[in-house]
PDB file of C-alpha atoms and ligand atoms in Angstrom:
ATOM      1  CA  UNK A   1     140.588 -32.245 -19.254  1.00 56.00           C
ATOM      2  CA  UNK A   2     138.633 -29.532 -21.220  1.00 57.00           C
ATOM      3  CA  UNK A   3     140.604 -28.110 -23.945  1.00 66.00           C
ATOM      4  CA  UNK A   4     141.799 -24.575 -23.662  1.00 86.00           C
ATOM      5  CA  UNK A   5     139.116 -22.277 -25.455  1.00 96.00           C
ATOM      6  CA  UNK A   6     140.330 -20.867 -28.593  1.00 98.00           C
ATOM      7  CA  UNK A   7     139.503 -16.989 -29.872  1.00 98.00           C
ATOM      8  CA  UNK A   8     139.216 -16.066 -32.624  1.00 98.00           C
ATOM      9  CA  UNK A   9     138.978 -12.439 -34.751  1.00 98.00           C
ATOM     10  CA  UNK A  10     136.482 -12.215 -37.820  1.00 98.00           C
ATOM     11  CA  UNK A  11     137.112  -9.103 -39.394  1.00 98.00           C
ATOM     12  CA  UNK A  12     133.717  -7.184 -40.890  1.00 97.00           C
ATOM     13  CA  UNK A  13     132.010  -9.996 -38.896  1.00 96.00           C
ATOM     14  CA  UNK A  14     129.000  -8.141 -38.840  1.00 96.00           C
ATOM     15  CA  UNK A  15     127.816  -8.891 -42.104  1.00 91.00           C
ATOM     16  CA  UNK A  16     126.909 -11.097 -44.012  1.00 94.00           C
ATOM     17  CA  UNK A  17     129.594 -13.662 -45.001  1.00 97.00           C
ATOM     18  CA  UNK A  18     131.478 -12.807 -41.332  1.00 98.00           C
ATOM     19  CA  UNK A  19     128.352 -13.240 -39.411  1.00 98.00           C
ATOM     20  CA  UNK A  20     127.775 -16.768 -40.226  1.00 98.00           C
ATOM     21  CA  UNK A  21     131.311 -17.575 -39.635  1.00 98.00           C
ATOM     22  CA  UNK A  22     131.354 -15.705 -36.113  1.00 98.00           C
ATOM     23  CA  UNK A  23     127.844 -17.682 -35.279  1.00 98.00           C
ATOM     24  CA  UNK A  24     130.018 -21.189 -36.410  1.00 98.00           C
ATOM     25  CA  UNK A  25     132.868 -20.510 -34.522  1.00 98.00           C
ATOM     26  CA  UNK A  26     130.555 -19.418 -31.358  1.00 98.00           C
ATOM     27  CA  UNK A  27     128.673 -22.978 -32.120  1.00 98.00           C
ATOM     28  CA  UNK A  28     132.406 -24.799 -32.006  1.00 98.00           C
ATOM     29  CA  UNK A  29     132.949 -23.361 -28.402  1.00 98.00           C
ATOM     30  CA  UNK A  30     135.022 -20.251 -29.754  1.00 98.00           C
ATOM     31  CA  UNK A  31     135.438 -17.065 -28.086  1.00 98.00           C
ATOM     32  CA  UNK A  32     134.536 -14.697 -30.721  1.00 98.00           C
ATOM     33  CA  UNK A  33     135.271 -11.227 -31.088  1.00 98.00           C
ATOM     34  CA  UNK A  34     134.600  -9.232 -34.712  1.00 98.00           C
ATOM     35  CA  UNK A  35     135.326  -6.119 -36.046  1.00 97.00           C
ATOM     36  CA  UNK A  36     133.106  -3.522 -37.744  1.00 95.00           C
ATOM     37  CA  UNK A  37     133.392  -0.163 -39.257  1.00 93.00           C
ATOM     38  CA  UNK A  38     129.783   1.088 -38.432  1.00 90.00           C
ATOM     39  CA  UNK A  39     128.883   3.660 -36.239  1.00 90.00           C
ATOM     40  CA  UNK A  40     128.292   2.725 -31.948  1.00 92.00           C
ATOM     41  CA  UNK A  41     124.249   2.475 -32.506  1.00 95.00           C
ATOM     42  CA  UNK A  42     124.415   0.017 -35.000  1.00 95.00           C
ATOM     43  CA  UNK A  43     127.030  -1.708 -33.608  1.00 96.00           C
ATOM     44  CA  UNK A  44     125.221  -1.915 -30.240  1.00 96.00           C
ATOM     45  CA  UNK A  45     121.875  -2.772 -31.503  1.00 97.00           C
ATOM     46  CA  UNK A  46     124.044  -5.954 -34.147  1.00 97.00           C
ATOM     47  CA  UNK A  47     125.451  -6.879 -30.449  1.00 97.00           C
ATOM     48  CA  UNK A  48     122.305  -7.086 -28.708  1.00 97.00           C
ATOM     49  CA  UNK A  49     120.460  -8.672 -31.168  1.00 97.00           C
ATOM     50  CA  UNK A  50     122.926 -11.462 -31.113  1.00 97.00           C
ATOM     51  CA  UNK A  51     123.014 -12.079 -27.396  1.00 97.00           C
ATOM     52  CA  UNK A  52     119.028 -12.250 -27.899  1.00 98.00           C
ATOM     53  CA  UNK A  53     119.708 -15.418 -30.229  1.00 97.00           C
ATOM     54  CA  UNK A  54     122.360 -16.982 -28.310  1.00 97.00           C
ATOM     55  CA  UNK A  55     125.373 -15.298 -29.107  1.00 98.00           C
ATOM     56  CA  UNK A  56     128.024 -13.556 -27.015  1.00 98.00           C
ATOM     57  CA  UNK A  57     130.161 -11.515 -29.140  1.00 98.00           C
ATOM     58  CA  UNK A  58     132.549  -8.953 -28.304  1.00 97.00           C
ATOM     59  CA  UNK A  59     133.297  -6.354 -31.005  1.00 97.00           C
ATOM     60  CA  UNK A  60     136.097  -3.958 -32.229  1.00 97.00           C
ATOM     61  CA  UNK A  61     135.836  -0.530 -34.019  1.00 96.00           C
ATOM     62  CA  UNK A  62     138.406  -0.664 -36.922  1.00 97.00           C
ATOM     63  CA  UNK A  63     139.586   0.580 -40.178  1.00 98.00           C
ATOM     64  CA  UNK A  64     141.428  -2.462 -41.418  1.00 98.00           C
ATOM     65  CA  UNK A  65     142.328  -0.291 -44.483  1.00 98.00           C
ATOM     66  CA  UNK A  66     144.476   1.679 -41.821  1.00 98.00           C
ATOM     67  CA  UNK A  67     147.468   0.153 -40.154  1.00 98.00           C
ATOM     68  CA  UNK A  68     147.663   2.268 -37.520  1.00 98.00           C
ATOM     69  CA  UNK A  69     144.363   1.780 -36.601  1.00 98.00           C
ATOM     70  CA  UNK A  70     144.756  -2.192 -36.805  1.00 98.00           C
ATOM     71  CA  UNK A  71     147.479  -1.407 -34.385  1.00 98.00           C
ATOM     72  CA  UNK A  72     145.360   0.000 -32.122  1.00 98.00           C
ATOM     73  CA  UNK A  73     142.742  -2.322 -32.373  1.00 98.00           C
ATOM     74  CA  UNK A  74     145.283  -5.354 -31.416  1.00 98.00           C
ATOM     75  CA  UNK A  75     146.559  -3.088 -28.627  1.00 98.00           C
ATOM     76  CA  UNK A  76     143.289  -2.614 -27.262  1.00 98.00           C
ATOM     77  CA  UNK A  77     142.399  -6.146 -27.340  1.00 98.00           C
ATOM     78  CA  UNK A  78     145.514  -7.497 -26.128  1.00 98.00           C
ATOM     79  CA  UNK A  79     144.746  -4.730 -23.118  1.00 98.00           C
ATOM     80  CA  UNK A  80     141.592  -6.490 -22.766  1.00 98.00           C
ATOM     81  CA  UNK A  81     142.997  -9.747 -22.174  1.00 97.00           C
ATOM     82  CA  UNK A  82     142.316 -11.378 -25.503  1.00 98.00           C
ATOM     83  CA  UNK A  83     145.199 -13.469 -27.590  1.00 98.00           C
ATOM     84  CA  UNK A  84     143.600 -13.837 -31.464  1.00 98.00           C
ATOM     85  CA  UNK A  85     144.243 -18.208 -32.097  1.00 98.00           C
ATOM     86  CA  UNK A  86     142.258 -17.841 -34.917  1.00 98.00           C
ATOM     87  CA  UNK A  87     142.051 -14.862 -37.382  1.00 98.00           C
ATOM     88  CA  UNK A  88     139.481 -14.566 -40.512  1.00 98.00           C
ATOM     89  CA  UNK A  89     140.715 -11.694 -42.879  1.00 98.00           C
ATOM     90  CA  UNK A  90     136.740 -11.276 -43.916  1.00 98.00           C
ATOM     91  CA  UNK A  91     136.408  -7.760 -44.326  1.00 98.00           C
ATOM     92  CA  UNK A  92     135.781  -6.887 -47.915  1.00 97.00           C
ATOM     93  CA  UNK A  93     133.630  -4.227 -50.330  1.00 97.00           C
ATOM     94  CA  UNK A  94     133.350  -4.160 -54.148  1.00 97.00           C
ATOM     95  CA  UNK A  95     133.148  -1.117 -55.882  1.00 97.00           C
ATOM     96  CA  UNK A  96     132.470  -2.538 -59.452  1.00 97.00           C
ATOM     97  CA  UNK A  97     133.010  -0.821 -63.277  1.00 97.00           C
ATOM     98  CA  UNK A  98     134.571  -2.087 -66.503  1.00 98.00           C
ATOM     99  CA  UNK A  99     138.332  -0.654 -66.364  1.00 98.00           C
ATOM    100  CA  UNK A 100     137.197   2.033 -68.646  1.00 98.00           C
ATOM    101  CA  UNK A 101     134.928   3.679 -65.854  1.00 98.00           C
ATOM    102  CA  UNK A 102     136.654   2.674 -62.739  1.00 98.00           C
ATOM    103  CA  UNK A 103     138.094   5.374 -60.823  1.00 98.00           C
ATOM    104  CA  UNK A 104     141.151   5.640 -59.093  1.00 98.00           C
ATOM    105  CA  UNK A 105     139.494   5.938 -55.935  1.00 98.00           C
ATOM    106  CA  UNK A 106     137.663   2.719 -56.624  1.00 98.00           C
ATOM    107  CA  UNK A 107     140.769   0.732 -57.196  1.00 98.00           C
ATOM    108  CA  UNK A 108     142.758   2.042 -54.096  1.00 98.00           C
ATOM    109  CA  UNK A 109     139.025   1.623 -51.640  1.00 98.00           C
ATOM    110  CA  UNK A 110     139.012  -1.964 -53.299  1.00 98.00           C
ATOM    111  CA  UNK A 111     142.600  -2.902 -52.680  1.00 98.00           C
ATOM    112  CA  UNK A 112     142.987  -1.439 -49.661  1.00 98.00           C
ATOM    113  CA  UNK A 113     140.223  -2.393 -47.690  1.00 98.00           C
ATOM    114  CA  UNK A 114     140.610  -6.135 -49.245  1.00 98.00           C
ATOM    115  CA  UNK A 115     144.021  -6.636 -49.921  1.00 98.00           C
ATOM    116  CA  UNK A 116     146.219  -4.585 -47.838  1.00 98.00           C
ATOM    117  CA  UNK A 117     143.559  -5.123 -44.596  1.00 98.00           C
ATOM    118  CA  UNK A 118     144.919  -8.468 -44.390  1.00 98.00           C
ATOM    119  CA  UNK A 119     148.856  -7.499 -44.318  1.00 98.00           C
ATOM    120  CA  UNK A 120     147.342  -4.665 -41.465  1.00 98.00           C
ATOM    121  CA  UNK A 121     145.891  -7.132 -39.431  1.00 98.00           C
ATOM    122  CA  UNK A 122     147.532 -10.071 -39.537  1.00 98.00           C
ATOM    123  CA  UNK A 123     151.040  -8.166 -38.741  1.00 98.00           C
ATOM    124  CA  UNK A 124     150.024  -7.477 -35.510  1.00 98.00           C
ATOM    125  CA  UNK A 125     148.523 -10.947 -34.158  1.00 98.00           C
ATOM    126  CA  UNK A 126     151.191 -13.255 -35.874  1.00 98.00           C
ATOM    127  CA  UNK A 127     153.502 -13.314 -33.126  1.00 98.00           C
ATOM    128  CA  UNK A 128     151.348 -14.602 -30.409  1.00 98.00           C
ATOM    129  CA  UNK A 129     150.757 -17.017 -32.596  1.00 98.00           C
ATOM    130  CA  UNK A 130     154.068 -18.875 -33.784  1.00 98.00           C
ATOM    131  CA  UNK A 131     155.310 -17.724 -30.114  1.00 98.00           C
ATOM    132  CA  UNK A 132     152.487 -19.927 -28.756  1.00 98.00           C
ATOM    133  CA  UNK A 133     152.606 -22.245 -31.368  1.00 98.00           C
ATOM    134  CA  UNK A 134     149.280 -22.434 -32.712  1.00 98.00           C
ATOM    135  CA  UNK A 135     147.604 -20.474 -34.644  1.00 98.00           C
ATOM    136  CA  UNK A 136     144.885 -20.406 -37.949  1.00 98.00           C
ATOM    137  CA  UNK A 137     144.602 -17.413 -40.449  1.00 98.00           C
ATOM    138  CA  UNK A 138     141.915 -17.717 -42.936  1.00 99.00           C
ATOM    139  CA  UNK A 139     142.039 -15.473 -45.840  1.00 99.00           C
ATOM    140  CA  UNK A 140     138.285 -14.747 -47.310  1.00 98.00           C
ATOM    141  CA  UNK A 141     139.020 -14.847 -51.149  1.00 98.00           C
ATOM    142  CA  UNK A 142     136.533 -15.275 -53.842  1.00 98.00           C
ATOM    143  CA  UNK A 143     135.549 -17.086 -57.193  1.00 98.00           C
ATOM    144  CA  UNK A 144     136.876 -14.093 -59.023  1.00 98.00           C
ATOM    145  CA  UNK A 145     140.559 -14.302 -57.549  1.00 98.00           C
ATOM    146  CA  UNK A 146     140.570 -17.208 -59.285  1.00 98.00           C
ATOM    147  CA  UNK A 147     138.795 -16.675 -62.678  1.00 98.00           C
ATOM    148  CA  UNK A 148     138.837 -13.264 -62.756  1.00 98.00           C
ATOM    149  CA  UNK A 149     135.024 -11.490 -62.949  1.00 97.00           C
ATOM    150  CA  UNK A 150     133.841  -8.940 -66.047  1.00 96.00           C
ATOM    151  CA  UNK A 151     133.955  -5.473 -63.884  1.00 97.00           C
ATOM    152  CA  UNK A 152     135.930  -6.574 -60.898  1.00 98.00           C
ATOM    153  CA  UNK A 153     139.682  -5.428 -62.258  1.00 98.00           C
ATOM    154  CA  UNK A 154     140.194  -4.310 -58.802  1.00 98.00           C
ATOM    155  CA  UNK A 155     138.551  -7.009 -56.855  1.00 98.00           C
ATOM    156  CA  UNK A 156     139.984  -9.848 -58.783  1.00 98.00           C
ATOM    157  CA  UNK A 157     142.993  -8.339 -58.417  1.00 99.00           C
ATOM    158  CA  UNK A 158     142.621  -8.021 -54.917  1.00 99.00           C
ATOM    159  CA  UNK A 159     141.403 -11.565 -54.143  1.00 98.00           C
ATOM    160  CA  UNK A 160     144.231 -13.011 -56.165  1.00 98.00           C
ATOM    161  CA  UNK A 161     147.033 -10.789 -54.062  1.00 98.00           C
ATOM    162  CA  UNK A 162     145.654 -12.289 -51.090  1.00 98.00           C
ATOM    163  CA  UNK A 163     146.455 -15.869 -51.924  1.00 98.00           C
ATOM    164  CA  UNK A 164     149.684 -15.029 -53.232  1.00 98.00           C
ATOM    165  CA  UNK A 165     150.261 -13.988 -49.230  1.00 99.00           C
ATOM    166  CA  UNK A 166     149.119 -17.200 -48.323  1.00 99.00           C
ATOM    167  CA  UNK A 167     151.072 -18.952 -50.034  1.00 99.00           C
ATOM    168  CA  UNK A 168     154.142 -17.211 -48.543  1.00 99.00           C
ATOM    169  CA  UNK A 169     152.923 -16.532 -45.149  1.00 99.00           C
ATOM    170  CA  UNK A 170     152.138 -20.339 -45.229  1.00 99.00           C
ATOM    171  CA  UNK A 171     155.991 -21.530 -45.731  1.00 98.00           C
ATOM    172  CA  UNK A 172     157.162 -18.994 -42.782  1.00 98.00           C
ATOM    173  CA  UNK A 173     155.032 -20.084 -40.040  1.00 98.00           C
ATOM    174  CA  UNK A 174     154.448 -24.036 -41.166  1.00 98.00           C
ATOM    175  CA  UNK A 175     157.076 -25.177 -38.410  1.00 98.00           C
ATOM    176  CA  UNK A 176     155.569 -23.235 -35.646  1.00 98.00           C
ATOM    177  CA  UNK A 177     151.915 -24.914 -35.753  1.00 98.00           C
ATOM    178  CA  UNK A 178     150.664 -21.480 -37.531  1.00 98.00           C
ATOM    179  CA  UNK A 179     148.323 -22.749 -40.681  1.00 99.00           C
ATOM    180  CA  UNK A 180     147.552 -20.037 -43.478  1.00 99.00           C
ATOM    181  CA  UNK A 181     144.717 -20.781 -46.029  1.00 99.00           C
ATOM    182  CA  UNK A 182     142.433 -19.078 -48.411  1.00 99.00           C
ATOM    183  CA  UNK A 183     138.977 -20.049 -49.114  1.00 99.00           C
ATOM    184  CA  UNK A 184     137.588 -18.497 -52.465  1.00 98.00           C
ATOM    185  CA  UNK A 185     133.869 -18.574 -51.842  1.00 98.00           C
ATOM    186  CA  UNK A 186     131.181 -18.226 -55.503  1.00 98.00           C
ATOM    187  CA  UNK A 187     128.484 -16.306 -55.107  1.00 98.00           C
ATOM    188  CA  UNK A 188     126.500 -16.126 -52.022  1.00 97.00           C
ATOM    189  CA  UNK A 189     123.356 -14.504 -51.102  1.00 96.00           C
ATOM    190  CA  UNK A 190     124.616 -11.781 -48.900  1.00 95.00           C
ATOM    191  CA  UNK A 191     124.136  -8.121 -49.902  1.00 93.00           C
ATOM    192  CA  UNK A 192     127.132  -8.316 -51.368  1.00 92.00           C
ATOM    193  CA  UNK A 193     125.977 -10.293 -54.132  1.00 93.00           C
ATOM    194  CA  UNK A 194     122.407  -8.613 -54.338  1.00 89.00           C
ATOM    195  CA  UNK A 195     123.457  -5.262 -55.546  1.00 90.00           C
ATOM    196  CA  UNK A 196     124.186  -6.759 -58.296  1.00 93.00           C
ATOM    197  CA  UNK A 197     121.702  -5.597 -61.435  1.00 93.00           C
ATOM    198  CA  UNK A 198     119.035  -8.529 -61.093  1.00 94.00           C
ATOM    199  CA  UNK A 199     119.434  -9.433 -64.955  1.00 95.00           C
ATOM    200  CA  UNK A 200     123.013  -9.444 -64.567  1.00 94.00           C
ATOM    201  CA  UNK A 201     122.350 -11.768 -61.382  1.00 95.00           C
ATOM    202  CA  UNK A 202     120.326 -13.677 -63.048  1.00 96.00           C
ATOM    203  CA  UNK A 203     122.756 -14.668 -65.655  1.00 96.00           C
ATOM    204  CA  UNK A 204     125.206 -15.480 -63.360  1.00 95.00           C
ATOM    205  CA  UNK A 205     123.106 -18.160 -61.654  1.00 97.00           C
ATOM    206  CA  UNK A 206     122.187 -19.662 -64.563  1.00 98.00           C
ATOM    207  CA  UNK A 207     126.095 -20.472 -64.916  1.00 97.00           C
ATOM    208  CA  UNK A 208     126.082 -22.312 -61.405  1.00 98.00           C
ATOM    209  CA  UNK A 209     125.673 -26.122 -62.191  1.00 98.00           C
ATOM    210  CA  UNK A 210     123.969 -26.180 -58.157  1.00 98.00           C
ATOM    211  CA  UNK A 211     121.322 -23.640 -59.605  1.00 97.00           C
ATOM    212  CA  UNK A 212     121.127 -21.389 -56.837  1.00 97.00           C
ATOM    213  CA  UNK A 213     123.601 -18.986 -54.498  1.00 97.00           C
ATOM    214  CA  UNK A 214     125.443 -20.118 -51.989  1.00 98.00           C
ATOM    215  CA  UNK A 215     124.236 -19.905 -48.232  1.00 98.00           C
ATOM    216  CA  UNK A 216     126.528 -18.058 -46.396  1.00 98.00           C
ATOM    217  CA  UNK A 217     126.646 -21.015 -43.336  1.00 98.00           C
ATOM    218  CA  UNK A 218     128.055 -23.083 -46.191  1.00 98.00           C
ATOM    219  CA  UNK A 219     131.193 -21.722 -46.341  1.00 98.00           C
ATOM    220  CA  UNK A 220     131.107 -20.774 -42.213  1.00 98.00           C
ATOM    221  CA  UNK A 221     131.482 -24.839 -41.724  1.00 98.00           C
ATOM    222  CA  UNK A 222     134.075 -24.843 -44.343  1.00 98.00           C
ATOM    223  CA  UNK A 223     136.181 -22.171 -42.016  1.00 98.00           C
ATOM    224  CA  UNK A 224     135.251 -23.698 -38.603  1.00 98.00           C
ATOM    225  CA  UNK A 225     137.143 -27.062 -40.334  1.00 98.00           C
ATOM    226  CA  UNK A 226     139.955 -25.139 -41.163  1.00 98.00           C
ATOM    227  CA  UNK A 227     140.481 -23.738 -37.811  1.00 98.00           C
ATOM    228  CA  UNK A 228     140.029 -27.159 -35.692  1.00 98.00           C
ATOM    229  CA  UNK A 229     142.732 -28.920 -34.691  1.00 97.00           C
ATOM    230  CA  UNK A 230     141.672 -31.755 -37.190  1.00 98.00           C
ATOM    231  CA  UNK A 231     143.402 -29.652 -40.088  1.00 98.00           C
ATOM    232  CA  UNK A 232     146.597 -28.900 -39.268  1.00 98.00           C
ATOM    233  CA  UNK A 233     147.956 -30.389 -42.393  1.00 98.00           C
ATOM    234  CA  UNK A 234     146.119 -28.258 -44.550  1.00 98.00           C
ATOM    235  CA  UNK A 235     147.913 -25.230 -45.434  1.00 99.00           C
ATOM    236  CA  UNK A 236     148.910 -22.641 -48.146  1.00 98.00           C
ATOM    237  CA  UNK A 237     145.684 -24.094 -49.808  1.00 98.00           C
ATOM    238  CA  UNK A 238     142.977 -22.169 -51.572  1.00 98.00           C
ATOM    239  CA  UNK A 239     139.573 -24.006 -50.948  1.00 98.00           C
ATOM    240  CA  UNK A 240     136.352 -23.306 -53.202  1.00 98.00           C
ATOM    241  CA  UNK A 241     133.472 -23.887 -52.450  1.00 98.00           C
ATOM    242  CA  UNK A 242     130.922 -22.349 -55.488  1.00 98.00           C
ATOM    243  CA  UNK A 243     128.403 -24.674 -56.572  1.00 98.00           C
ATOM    244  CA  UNK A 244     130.432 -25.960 -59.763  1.00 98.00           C
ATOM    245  CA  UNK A 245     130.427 -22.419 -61.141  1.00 98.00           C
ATOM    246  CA  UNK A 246     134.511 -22.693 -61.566  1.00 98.00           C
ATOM    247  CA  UNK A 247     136.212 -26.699 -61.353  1.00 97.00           C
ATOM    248  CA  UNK A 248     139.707 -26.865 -61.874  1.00 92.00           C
TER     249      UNK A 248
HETATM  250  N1  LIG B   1     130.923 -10.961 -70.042  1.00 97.52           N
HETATM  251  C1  LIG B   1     130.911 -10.355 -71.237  1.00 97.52           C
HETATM  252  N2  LIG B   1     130.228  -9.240 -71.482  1.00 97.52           N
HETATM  253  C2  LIG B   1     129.534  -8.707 -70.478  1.00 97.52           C
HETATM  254  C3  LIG B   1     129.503  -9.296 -69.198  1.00 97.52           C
HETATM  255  C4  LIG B   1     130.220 -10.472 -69.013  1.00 97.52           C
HETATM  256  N3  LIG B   1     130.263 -11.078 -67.823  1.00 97.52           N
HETATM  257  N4  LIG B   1     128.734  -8.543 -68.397  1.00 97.52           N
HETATM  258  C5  LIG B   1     128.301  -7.514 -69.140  1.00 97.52           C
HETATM  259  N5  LIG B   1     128.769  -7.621 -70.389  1.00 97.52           N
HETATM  260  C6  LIG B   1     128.527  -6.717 -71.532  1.00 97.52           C
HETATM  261  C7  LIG B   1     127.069  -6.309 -71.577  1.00 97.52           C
HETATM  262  O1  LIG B   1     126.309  -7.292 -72.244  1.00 97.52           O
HETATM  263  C8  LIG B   1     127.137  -4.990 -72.304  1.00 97.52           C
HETATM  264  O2  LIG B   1     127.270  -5.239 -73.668  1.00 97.52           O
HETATM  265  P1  LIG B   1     126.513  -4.318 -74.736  1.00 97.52           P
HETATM  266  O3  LIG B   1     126.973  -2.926 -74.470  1.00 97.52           O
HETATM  267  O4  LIG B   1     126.956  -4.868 -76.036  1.00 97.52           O
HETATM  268  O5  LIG B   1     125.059  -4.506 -74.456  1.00 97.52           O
HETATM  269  C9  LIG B   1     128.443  -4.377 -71.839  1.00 97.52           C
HETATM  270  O6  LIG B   1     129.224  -5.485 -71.343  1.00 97.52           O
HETATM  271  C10 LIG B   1     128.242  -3.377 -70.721  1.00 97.52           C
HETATM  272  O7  LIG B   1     127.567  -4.054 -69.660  1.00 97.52           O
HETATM  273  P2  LIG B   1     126.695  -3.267 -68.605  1.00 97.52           P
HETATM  274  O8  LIG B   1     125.559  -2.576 -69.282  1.00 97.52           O
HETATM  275  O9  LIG B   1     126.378  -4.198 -67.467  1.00 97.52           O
HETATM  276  O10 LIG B   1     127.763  -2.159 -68.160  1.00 97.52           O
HETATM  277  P3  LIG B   1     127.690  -1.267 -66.925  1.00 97.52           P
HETATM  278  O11 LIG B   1     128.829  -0.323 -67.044  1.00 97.52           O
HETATM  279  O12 LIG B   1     126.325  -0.738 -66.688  1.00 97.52           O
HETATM  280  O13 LIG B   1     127.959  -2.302 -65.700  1.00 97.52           O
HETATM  281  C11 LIG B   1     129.147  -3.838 -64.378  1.00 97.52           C
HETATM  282  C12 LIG B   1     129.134  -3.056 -65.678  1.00 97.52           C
HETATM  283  C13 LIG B   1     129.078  -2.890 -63.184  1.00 97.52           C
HETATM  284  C14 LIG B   1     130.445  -4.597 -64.313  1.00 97.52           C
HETATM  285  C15 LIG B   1     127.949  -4.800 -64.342  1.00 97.52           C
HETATM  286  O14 LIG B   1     127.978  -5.590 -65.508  1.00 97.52           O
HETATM  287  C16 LIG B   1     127.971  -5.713 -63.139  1.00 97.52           C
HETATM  288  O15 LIG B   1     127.622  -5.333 -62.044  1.00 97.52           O
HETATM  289  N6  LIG B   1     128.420  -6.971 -63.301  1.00 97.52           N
HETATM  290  C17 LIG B   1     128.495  -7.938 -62.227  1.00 97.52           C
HETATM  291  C18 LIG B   1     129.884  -7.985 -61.698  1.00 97.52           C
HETATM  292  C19 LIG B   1     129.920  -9.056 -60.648  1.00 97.52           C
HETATM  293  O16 LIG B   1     129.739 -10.248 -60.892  1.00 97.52           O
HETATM  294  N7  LIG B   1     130.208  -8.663 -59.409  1.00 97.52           N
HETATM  295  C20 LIG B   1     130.246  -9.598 -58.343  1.00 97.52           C
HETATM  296  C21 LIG B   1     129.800  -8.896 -57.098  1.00 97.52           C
HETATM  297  S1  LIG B   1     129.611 -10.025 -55.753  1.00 97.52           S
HETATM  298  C22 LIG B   1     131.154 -10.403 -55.320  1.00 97.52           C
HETATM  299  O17 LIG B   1     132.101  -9.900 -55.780  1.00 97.52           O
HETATM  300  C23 LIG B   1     131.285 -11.455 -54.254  1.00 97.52           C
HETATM  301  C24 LIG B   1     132.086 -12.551 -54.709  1.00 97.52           C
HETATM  302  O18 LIG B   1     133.203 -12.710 -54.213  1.00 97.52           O
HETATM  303  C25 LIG B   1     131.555 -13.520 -55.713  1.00 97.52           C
END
């Protein structure tokens, strides 16, 4: 007997990071939908392009910063038909300054759209989960929730609160087949990483034993692991993977 096909949500899974982890899941038989917060051309045209490669992906206009609006979202999906097995808090933006220059609206865009997305989203698909007794949620992290990063106050801070929810989300849905993990990726080459001034950049690869950024496929087999069925006893654990830049 075929095994019932999983879905699962990526969150900013247009991007970067998300992409890669959308195109792995698709690759492990997954139903994939992802959510963006770009306008309906762009979205369209990401969609298309896709299907032209191989991949069918459904998408979701959302604000994860906003609850309501993550409300919506799992209303309209659950209206559509879908039940979320497998959800990837991805979505995340850096706005980085030394604490002396960053703004207030810089720390509240940072922590909201990366830390207090993932209580917005996960709130609403959690149920369906322990009540059919299965379920993955993957918490994208980073390097710098671990080790903290010079000019990341707010994203560091961010990164760190999310594993702190792992940890507890972990113990209250361990008996109903729900895992809860973080994985704290290093520094990838994704736009994300990019923006950052080249000498600066440059500096910081030099303090990756590997000697180069990460791919961002890497870390999308590292998720696809997590959500099989092969590691169910893995959970409330943060997973690196950041070419030696931080061991311990
Ligand atoms: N440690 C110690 N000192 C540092 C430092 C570091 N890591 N980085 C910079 N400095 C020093 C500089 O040498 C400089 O010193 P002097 O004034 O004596 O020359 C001083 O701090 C000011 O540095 P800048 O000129 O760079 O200051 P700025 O205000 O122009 O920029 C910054 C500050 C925006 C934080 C910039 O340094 C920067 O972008 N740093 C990179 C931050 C980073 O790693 N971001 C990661 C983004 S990717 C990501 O987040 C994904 C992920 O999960 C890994």
């Amino acid at each position: 007997m075929m095994p019932e096909q999983k879905t699962a949500l990526v969150t900013g899974g247009m991007g970067g990071l998300g992409e890669a982890i959308a195109r792995a899941f698709h690759d492990a038989g997954i139903r994939v939908l992802v959510t963006h917060a770009r306008d309906e051309g762009p979205a369209k045209e990401w969609l298309a392009a896709e299907r032209d490669k191989g991949y069918g992906f459904t998408s979701y206009d959302v604000n994860v910063a906003d609850f309501k609006s993550c409300q919506r979202m799992a209303e309209r999906l659950h209206a559509d038909g879908h039940q979320v097995d497998i959800l990837v808090n991805n979505a995340g933006v850096t706005r980085d300054a030394t604490l002396g220059k960053l703004d207030k609206e810089n720390w509240d865009a940072v922590l909201r759209v990366n830390l207090d997305s993932v209580f917005n989203v996960t709130k609403h698909l959690i149920d369906g989960m322990t009540d059919r007794g299965w379920g993955r949620i993957i918490n994208i992290a980073s390097i710098n929730g671990i080790k903290g990063q010079f000019g990341q106050t707010n994203y560091s801070a961010a990164k760190a609160g999310m594993h702190g929810f792992t940890k507890a989300l972990a113990q209250e849905v361990a008996k109903k087949g729900v895992t809860v993990n973080t994985v704290s990726p290093g520094y990838l080459a994704t736009t994300m990483v990019t923006v950052v001034p080249e000498d600066t950049l440059a500096r910081i690869v030099a303090g990756i034993p590997v000697g180069r950024l990460g791919q961002p496929d890497e870390i999308a087999a590292l998720v696809a692991f997590i959500a099989s069925d092969a590691a169910a006893f893995m959970t409330g654990s943060n997973i690196s993977m950041n070419g030696g830049q931080h061991m311990y």
